[in-house]
Amino acid sequence: MFNKWKRFLLPLFIISAIGIVFIYKQLGEEKPKVVVVLRGFDLEYWEFIKAGAEKGFEDLGIDGKVVAPKTETVEAQRDLLESVLKENPDVLIVSPIYSADNINSELEKFKKKDIPVLFIYADDNWKYKKAYIGIDNLDLGKKAGILIASQLQPGDKVALLSGKQLLIDGQRIKGVKGSLEAVGIEIATEKKGLPDNNPKVVRAEIESILREHPDIKGVVASSDYIALPVLEVLQEQGIEMPVIGSSGIPEMLELVKEGIVSSTVAQNPYDMGYISVQTALKVKKGERVNPYIDSGVDIITKGNAKERLDFLNSLLQ
């Protein structure tokens, strides 16, 4: 009797096994395909977004990748988007360089192929985007303004330095101004269009500001990549004054941990990347998503700098 059942069950088992393998193969082929197009990889900040997105791919079973142009130029990003379009991803996540207007023609092609588009880090008014995942830059600026104001007195003067991403940096500086004006702190000078990836230019600018405005009592920068060269110049000249950045990269966090900088504003780029992938999966499934998803801004002091620093450093290993 046993042998009879054995003869019956063996082919049944083989058929079932083949069926299971086929199902898994089919599931593998049906993994959602998501491509994240960033502005570049020349700054650590983008590496943290990449790490968060890749963790999202792993956790959620997504066939995904994170890419960026070799040079941070509009033309290079356009070419990259043309290449990504040929891959027919299920969802595109993109951080426009400077403005979505610069890549509008490429984004329209994704729309025509019914490929949903999400914005990350940099929001814009392109009407077909499904969602923006990032921070409220006006609110970040307000927090940075409050932070430096807490270390100054009414009537003190500060310098404001901002980068080339006009929509983002403009909102941050607008928020800073609102906070400073509310408590009677004056803006001695404002410099725009400084590069995040060229500290020599920033150093030259702050040296000029210190000569022209020797009475300034503090500096607010729209990114840590601008704030850090400022701090170097101040240390070299033996000048002590608060300098507030807004990125939360390891080098700035290290200065806070050591007590050289009392506090700073930090974003959550890892969370930004992870949440963008979660949102992409929801969009692929046809679920409704919030058009604005805030990845959060934190105030970093000596008390919480080490924990944040250790986490970010672990991502770079």
Tab-separated table of C-alpha atoms in Angstrom:
chain	number	residue	atom	x	y	z
A	1	MET	CA	0.000	0.000	0.000
A	2	PHE	CA	2.794	2.384	0.921
A	3	ASN	CA	4.570	1.763	-2.392
A	4	LYS	CA	1.324	2.454	-4.260
A	5	TRP	CA	0.954	5.840	-2.543
A	6	LYS	CA	4.643	6.485	-3.079
A	7	ARG	CA	4.227	6.004	-6.832
A	8	PHE	CA	1.300	8.432	-6.731
A	9	LEU	CA	2.830	11.062	-4.465
A	10	LEU	CA	6.231	11.265	-6.129
A	11	PRO	CA	5.042	12.725	-9.450
A	12	LEU	CA	2.593	14.930	-7.539
A	13	PHE	CA	5.473	16.255	-5.439
A	14	ILE	CA	7.565	16.910	-8.555
A	15	ILE	CA	4.699	18.782	-10.225
A	16	SER	CA	4.138	20.864	-7.067
A	17	ALA	CA	7.829	21.689	-6.803
A	18	ILE	CA	7.942	22.801	-10.418
A	19	GLY	CA	4.858	24.918	-9.789
A	20	ILE	CA	6.426	26.593	-6.762
A	21	VAL	CA	9.602	27.361	-8.689
A	22	PHE	CA	7.518	28.800	-11.526
A	23	ILE	CA	5.547	30.997	-9.135
A	24	TYR	CA	8.689	32.348	-7.501
A	25	LYS	CA	10.181	33.006	-10.905
A	26	GLN	CA	7.072	34.887	-11.937
A	27	LEU	CA	7.098	36.883	-8.724
A	28	GLY	CA	10.740	37.754	-9.322
A	29	GLU	CA	9.940	39.002	-12.806
A	30	GLU	CA	7.091	41.099	-11.467
A	31	LYS	CA	9.111	43.026	-8.929
A	32	PRO	CA	8.331	46.743	-9.253
A	33	LYS	CA	11.121	48.574	-11.039
A	34	VAL	CA	12.045	51.919	-9.489
A	35	VAL	CA	14.837	54.253	-10.563
A	36	VAL	CA	16.070	57.146	-8.421
A	37	VAL	CA	17.861	59.928	-10.312
A	38	LEU	CA	19.810	62.251	-8.023
A	39	ARG	CA	21.853	65.356	-8.790
A	40	GLY	CA	25.260	63.771	-8.189
A	41	PHE	CA	27.388	61.711	-5.829
A	42	ASP	CA	30.128	64.264	-5.197
A	43	LEU	CA	28.734	65.128	-1.753
A	44	GLU	CA	28.140	62.749	1.170
A	45	TYR	CA	24.563	63.982	1.458
A	46	TRP	CA	23.585	62.153	-1.737
A	47	GLU	CA	25.237	58.966	-0.512
A	48	PHE	CA	22.913	58.986	2.502
A	49	ILE	CA	19.839	59.332	0.276
A	50	LYS	CA	21.194	56.479	-1.854
A	51	ALA	CA	21.701	54.282	1.232
A	52	GLY	CA	18.132	54.890	2.390
A	53	ALA	CA	16.697	54.123	-1.035
A	54	GLU	CA	18.729	50.934	-1.378
A	55	LYS	CA	17.561	49.753	2.035
A	56	GLY	CA	14.016	50.410	0.861
A	57	PHE	CA	14.590	48.310	-2.266
A	58	GLU	CA	15.875	45.455	-0.101
A	59	ASP	CA	13.124	45.592	2.516
A	60	LEU	CA	10.243	45.988	0.078
A	61	GLY	CA	11.314	43.575	-2.643
A	62	ILE	CA	11.854	46.199	-5.331
A	63	ASP	CA	14.062	45.981	-8.395
A	64	GLY	CA	15.604	49.404	-7.949
A	65	LYS	CA	18.703	51.446	-8.533
A	66	VAL	CA	20.024	54.902	-7.695
A	67	VAL	CA	21.873	56.828	-10.387
A	68	ALA	CA	23.208	60.332	-10.910
A	69	PRO	CA	24.911	62.244	-13.723
A	70	LYS	CA	28.712	62.238	-13.730
A	71	THR	CA	28.645	66.035	-13.629
A	72	GLU	CA	26.009	68.039	-11.785
A	73	THR	CA	24.661	69.857	-14.828
A	74	VAL	CA	21.189	70.138	-16.301
A	75	GLU	CA	22.398	68.731	-19.621
A	76	ALA	CA	23.904	65.662	-17.955
A	77	GLN	CA	20.707	65.010	-15.982
A	78	ARG	CA	18.633	65.320	-19.144
A	79	ASP	CA	20.797	62.730	-20.889
A	80	LEU	CA	20.527	60.405	-17.917
A	81	LEU	CA	16.741	60.716	-17.822
A	82	GLU	CA	16.604	59.853	-21.537
A	83	SER	CA	18.564	56.692	-20.767
A	84	VAL	CA	16.336	55.788	-17.805
A	85	LEU	CA	13.210	56.271	-19.927
A	86	LYS	CA	14.363	53.503	-22.267
A	87	GLU	CA	14.396	51.113	-19.285
A	88	ASN	CA	10.645	51.665	-18.733
A	89	PRO	CA	10.693	51.780	-14.920
A	90	ASP	CA	7.418	51.483	-13.062
A	91	VAL	CA	8.191	54.665	-11.086
A	92	LEU	CA	10.756	57.457	-11.441
A	93	ILE	CA	12.068	59.337	-8.398
A	94	VAL	CA	14.073	62.426	-9.342
A	95	SER	CA	15.809	65.371	-7.715
A	96	PRO	CA	15.800	68.141	-10.352
A	97	ILE	CA	18.962	70.189	-10.740
A	98	TYR	CA	18.031	73.820	-10.028
A	99	SER	CA	14.444	73.558	-11.349
A	100	ALA	CA	12.039	71.049	-12.854
A	101	ASP	CA	11.594	73.508	-15.730
A	102	ASN	CA	15.071	72.499	-16.892
A	103	ILE	CA	14.046	68.866	-17.357
A	104	ASN	CA	10.380	69.444	-18.188
A	105	SER	CA	10.595	67.956	-21.690
A	106	GLU	CA	12.122	64.751	-20.293
A	107	LEU	CA	9.548	64.496	-17.500
A	108	GLU	CA	6.752	64.914	-20.044
A	109	LYS	CA	8.010	61.789	-21.823
A	110	PHE	CA	7.616	59.788	-18.619
A	111	LYS	CA	4.085	61.161	-18.305
A	112	LYS	CA	3.243	60.078	-21.863
A	113	LYS	CA	4.368	56.528	-21.033
A	114	ASP	CA	2.242	56.558	-17.840
A	115	ILE	CA	5.331	56.300	-15.634
A	116	PRO	CA	4.603	58.084	-12.321
A	117	VAL	CA	7.163	60.675	-11.215
A	118	LEU	CA	8.068	61.553	-7.616
A	119	PHE	CA	10.324	64.433	-6.582
A	120	ILE	CA	12.895	63.995	-3.825
A	121	TYR	CA	14.887	66.683	-1.976
A	122	ALA	CA	13.875	69.445	-4.391
A	123	ASP	CA	10.213	70.277	-4.859
A	124	ASP	CA	8.789	72.150	-7.824
A	125	ASN	CA	5.473	73.014	-9.398
A	126	TRP	CA	5.442	70.391	-12.174
A	127	LYS	CA	1.759	69.551	-12.106
A	128	TYR	CA	2.028	65.840	-12.912
A	129	LYS	CA	4.259	64.782	-10.017
A	130	LYS	CA	2.653	62.271	-7.689
A	131	ALA	CA	4.436	63.450	-4.548
A	132	TYR	CA	7.355	65.357	-3.100
A	133	ILE	CA	9.471	63.671	-0.421
A	134	GLY	CA	11.747	66.051	1.425
A	135	ILE	CA	11.694	68.921	3.857
A	136	ASP	CA	9.859	72.201	4.258
A	137	ASN	CA	12.758	74.511	3.443
A	138	LEU	CA	10.980	77.599	4.748
A	139	ASP	CA	10.480	75.863	8.085
A	140	LEU	CA	14.111	74.748	8.132
A	141	GLY	CA	15.166	78.363	7.651
A	142	LYS	CA	12.929	79.490	10.481
A	143	LYS	CA	14.501	76.929	12.799
A	144	ALA	CA	18.014	77.980	11.761
A	145	GLY	CA	17.113	81.622	12.405
A	146	ILE	CA	15.707	80.843	15.843
A	147	LEU	CA	18.786	78.786	16.657
A	148	ILE	CA	21.273	81.546	15.899
A	149	ALA	CA	19.032	84.198	17.460
A	150	SER	CA	19.141	82.253	20.732
A	151	GLN	CA	22.902	82.859	20.797
A	152	LEU	CA	22.796	86.592	19.953
A	153	GLN	CA	21.298	89.840	21.189
A	154	PRO	CA	18.835	92.253	19.525
A	155	GLY	CA	20.760	94.672	17.350
A	156	ASP	CA	23.515	92.161	16.502
A	157	LYS	CA	24.361	91.721	12.823
A	158	VAL	CA	24.704	88.483	10.862
A	159	ALA	CA	25.715	87.394	7.378
A	160	LEU	CA	23.567	85.063	5.269
A	161	LEU	CA	25.183	82.754	2.698
A	162	SER	CA	23.222	80.615	0.252
A	163	GLY	CA	23.881	78.202	-2.601
A	164	LYS	CA	22.905	77.813	-6.232
A	165	GLN	CA	19.671	75.831	-5.807
A	166	LEU	CA	17.613	78.997	-5.848
A	167	LEU	CA	14.204	77.553	-4.981
A	168	ILE	CA	15.562	75.576	-2.037
A	169	ASP	CA	18.146	78.044	-0.752
A	170	GLY	CA	15.809	80.965	-1.306
A	171	GLN	CA	13.152	79.400	0.904
A	172	ARG	CA	15.672	78.613	3.617
A	173	ILE	CA	17.033	82.159	3.689
A	174	LYS	CA	13.509	83.571	3.647
A	175	GLY	CA	12.744	81.530	6.759
A	176	VAL	CA	15.945	82.710	8.447
A	177	LYS	CA	15.108	86.350	7.729
A	178	GLY	CA	11.648	85.998	9.229
A	179	SER	CA	13.022	84.625	12.485
A	180	LEU	CA	15.795	87.230	12.751
A	181	GLU	CA	13.569	90.189	11.986
A	182	ALA	CA	11.097	89.027	14.636
A	183	VAL	CA	13.734	89.441	17.362
A	184	GLY	CA	15.519	92.537	16.056
A	185	ILE	CA	18.683	90.948	14.671
A	186	GLU	CA	20.039	92.768	11.626
A	187	ILE	CA	21.258	91.285	8.363
A	188	ALA	CA	24.582	92.911	7.497
A	189	THR	CA	24.976	91.188	4.139
A	190	GLU	CA	23.577	88.375	2.033
A	191	LYS	CA	25.532	86.413	-0.564
A	192	LYS	CA	23.789	84.090	-3.030
A	193	GLY	CA	24.842	81.470	-5.534
A	194	LEU	CA	27.785	79.993	-3.626
A	195	PRO	CA	28.841	76.461	-4.663
A	196	ASP	CA	28.385	73.543	-2.278
A	197	ASN	CA	31.318	71.706	-3.823
A	198	ASN	CA	33.944	74.473	-3.940
A	199	PRO	CA	35.107	75.514	-0.451
A	200	LYS	CA	37.755	77.863	-1.895
A	201	VAL	CA	35.040	80.139	-3.275
A	202	VAL	CA	33.234	80.155	0.075
A	203	ARG	CA	36.456	80.889	1.954
A	204	ALA	CA	37.172	83.871	-0.287
A	205	GLU	CA	33.637	85.150	0.232
A	206	ILE	CA	33.672	84.995	4.031
A	207	GLU	CA	37.139	86.572	4.139
A	208	SER	CA	35.745	89.474	2.104
A	209	ILE	CA	32.702	89.736	4.368
A	210	LEU	CA	34.859	89.862	7.484
A	211	ARG	CA	36.865	92.734	6.009
A	212	GLU	CA	33.781	94.684	4.942
A	213	HIS	CA	31.645	93.857	7.997
A	214	PRO	CA	33.979	93.298	10.957
A	215	ASP	CA	31.059	93.823	13.322
A	216	ILE	CA	29.037	90.748	12.335
A	217	LYS	CA	28.246	88.406	15.221
A	218	GLY	CA	27.127	85.284	13.388
A	219	VAL	CA	26.657	83.473	10.063
A	220	VAL	CA	23.801	81.359	8.722
A	221	ALA	CA	24.519	79.154	5.693
A	222	SER	CA	21.979	77.330	3.556
A	223	SER	CA	24.049	74.125	3.746
A	224	ASP	CA	26.821	72.589	5.825
A	225	TYR	CA	29.014	72.566	2.739
A	226	ILE	CA	28.979	76.355	2.874
A	227	ALA	CA	29.078	76.605	6.676
A	228	LEU	CA	32.185	74.426	7.099
A	229	PRO	CA	34.618	76.626	5.081
A	230	VAL	CA	33.267	79.609	7.022
A	231	LEU	CA	34.120	77.874	10.295
A	232	GLU	CA	37.627	77.101	9.036
A	233	VAL	CA	38.302	80.755	8.246
A	234	LEU	CA	36.940	81.909	11.598
A	235	GLN	CA	39.121	79.414	13.456
A	236	GLU	CA	42.195	80.489	11.485
A	237	GLN	CA	41.541	84.128	12.343
A	238	GLY	CA	40.775	83.409	15.985
A	239	ILE	CA	37.185	84.657	15.704
A	240	GLU	CA	34.446	83.063	17.762
A	241	MET	CA	30.864	83.416	16.579
A	242	PRO	CA	27.948	81.047	15.964
A	243	VAL	CA	27.690	79.514	12.517
A	244	ILE	CA	24.562	77.572	11.623
A	245	GLY	CA	24.393	75.063	8.773
A	246	SER	CA	21.411	73.022	7.639
A	247	SER	CA	22.453	69.603	6.350
A	248	GLY	CA	23.646	67.526	9.302
A	249	ILE	CA	26.598	65.853	7.554
A	250	PRO	CA	29.197	63.986	9.656
A	251	GLU	CA	31.849	66.726	9.602
A	252	MET	CA	29.433	69.240	11.095
A	253	LEU	CA	28.087	66.728	13.605
A	254	GLU	CA	31.649	65.990	14.722
A	255	LEU	CA	32.166	69.683	15.504
A	256	VAL	CA	28.967	69.723	17.549
A	257	LYS	CA	29.986	66.570	19.399
A	258	GLU	CA	33.350	68.134	20.252
A	259	GLY	CA	31.692	71.365	21.434
A	260	ILE	CA	33.336	73.510	18.739
A	261	VAL	CA	29.882	74.281	17.341
A	262	SER	CA	27.118	74.555	19.915
A	263	SER	CA	24.251	73.374	17.705
A	264	THR	CA	23.097	72.968	14.132
A	265	VAL	CA	20.104	72.076	12.008
A	266	ALA	CA	20.065	68.612	10.434
A	267	GLN	CA	18.011	66.961	7.724
A	268	ASN	CA	17.325	63.227	7.398
A	269	PRO	CA	18.560	62.230	3.923
A	270	TYR	CA	18.567	58.492	4.730
A	271	ASP	CA	14.905	58.678	5.725
A	272	MET	CA	14.225	60.768	2.633
A	273	GLY	CA	15.552	57.989	0.413
A	274	TYR	CA	13.756	55.205	2.252
A	275	ILE	CA	10.402	57.011	2.365
A	276	SER	CA	10.614	57.846	-1.342
A	277	VAL	CA	10.856	54.122	-2.156
A	278	GLN	CA	7.958	53.300	0.174
A	279	THR	CA	5.910	55.959	-1.607
A	280	ALA	CA	6.916	54.671	-5.035
A	281	LEU	CA	5.621	51.209	-4.124
A	282	LYS	CA	2.289	52.666	-2.996
A	283	VAL	CA	1.996	54.597	-6.246
A	284	LYS	CA	2.792	51.452	-8.258
A	285	LYS	CA	-0.011	49.633	-6.419
A	286	GLY	CA	-2.432	52.423	-7.292
A	287	GLU	CA	-2.768	53.669	-3.725
A	288	ARG	CA	-3.342	57.333	-2.986
A	289	VAL	CA	-0.385	59.100	-1.414
A	290	ASN	CA	0.132	62.397	0.319
A	291	PRO	CA	1.474	64.867	-2.283
A	292	TYR	CA	3.844	66.316	0.331
A	293	ILE	CA	5.746	63.945	2.619
A	294	ASP	CA	8.006	65.638	5.175
A	295	SER	CA	11.192	63.708	5.978
A	296	GLY	CA	11.863	65.930	8.991
A	297	VAL	CA	14.343	68.449	10.373
A	298	ASP	CA	16.126	68.061	13.710
A	299	ILE	CA	18.086	70.359	16.003
A	300	ILE	CA	21.422	68.771	16.877
A	301	THR	CA	23.251	69.611	20.104
A	302	LYS	CA	26.130	67.987	21.945
A	303	GLY	CA	23.635	65.725	23.692
A	304	ASN	CA	22.393	63.968	20.562
A	305	ALA	CA	25.211	64.538	18.049
A	306	LYS	CA	27.078	61.276	18.723
A	307	GLU	CA	24.117	59.008	18.060
A	308	ARG	CA	23.390	60.721	14.744
A	309	LEU	CA	27.070	60.784	13.827
A	310	ASP	CA	27.565	57.077	14.533
A	311	PHE	CA	24.578	56.176	12.370
A	312	LEU	CA	25.726	58.240	9.380
A	313	ASN	CA	29.290	56.975	9.637
A	314	SER	CA	27.997	53.398	9.596
A	315	LEU	CA	26.393	54.093	6.222
A	316	LEU	CA	29.711	55.142	4.715
A	317	GLN	CA	31.568	51.974	5.698
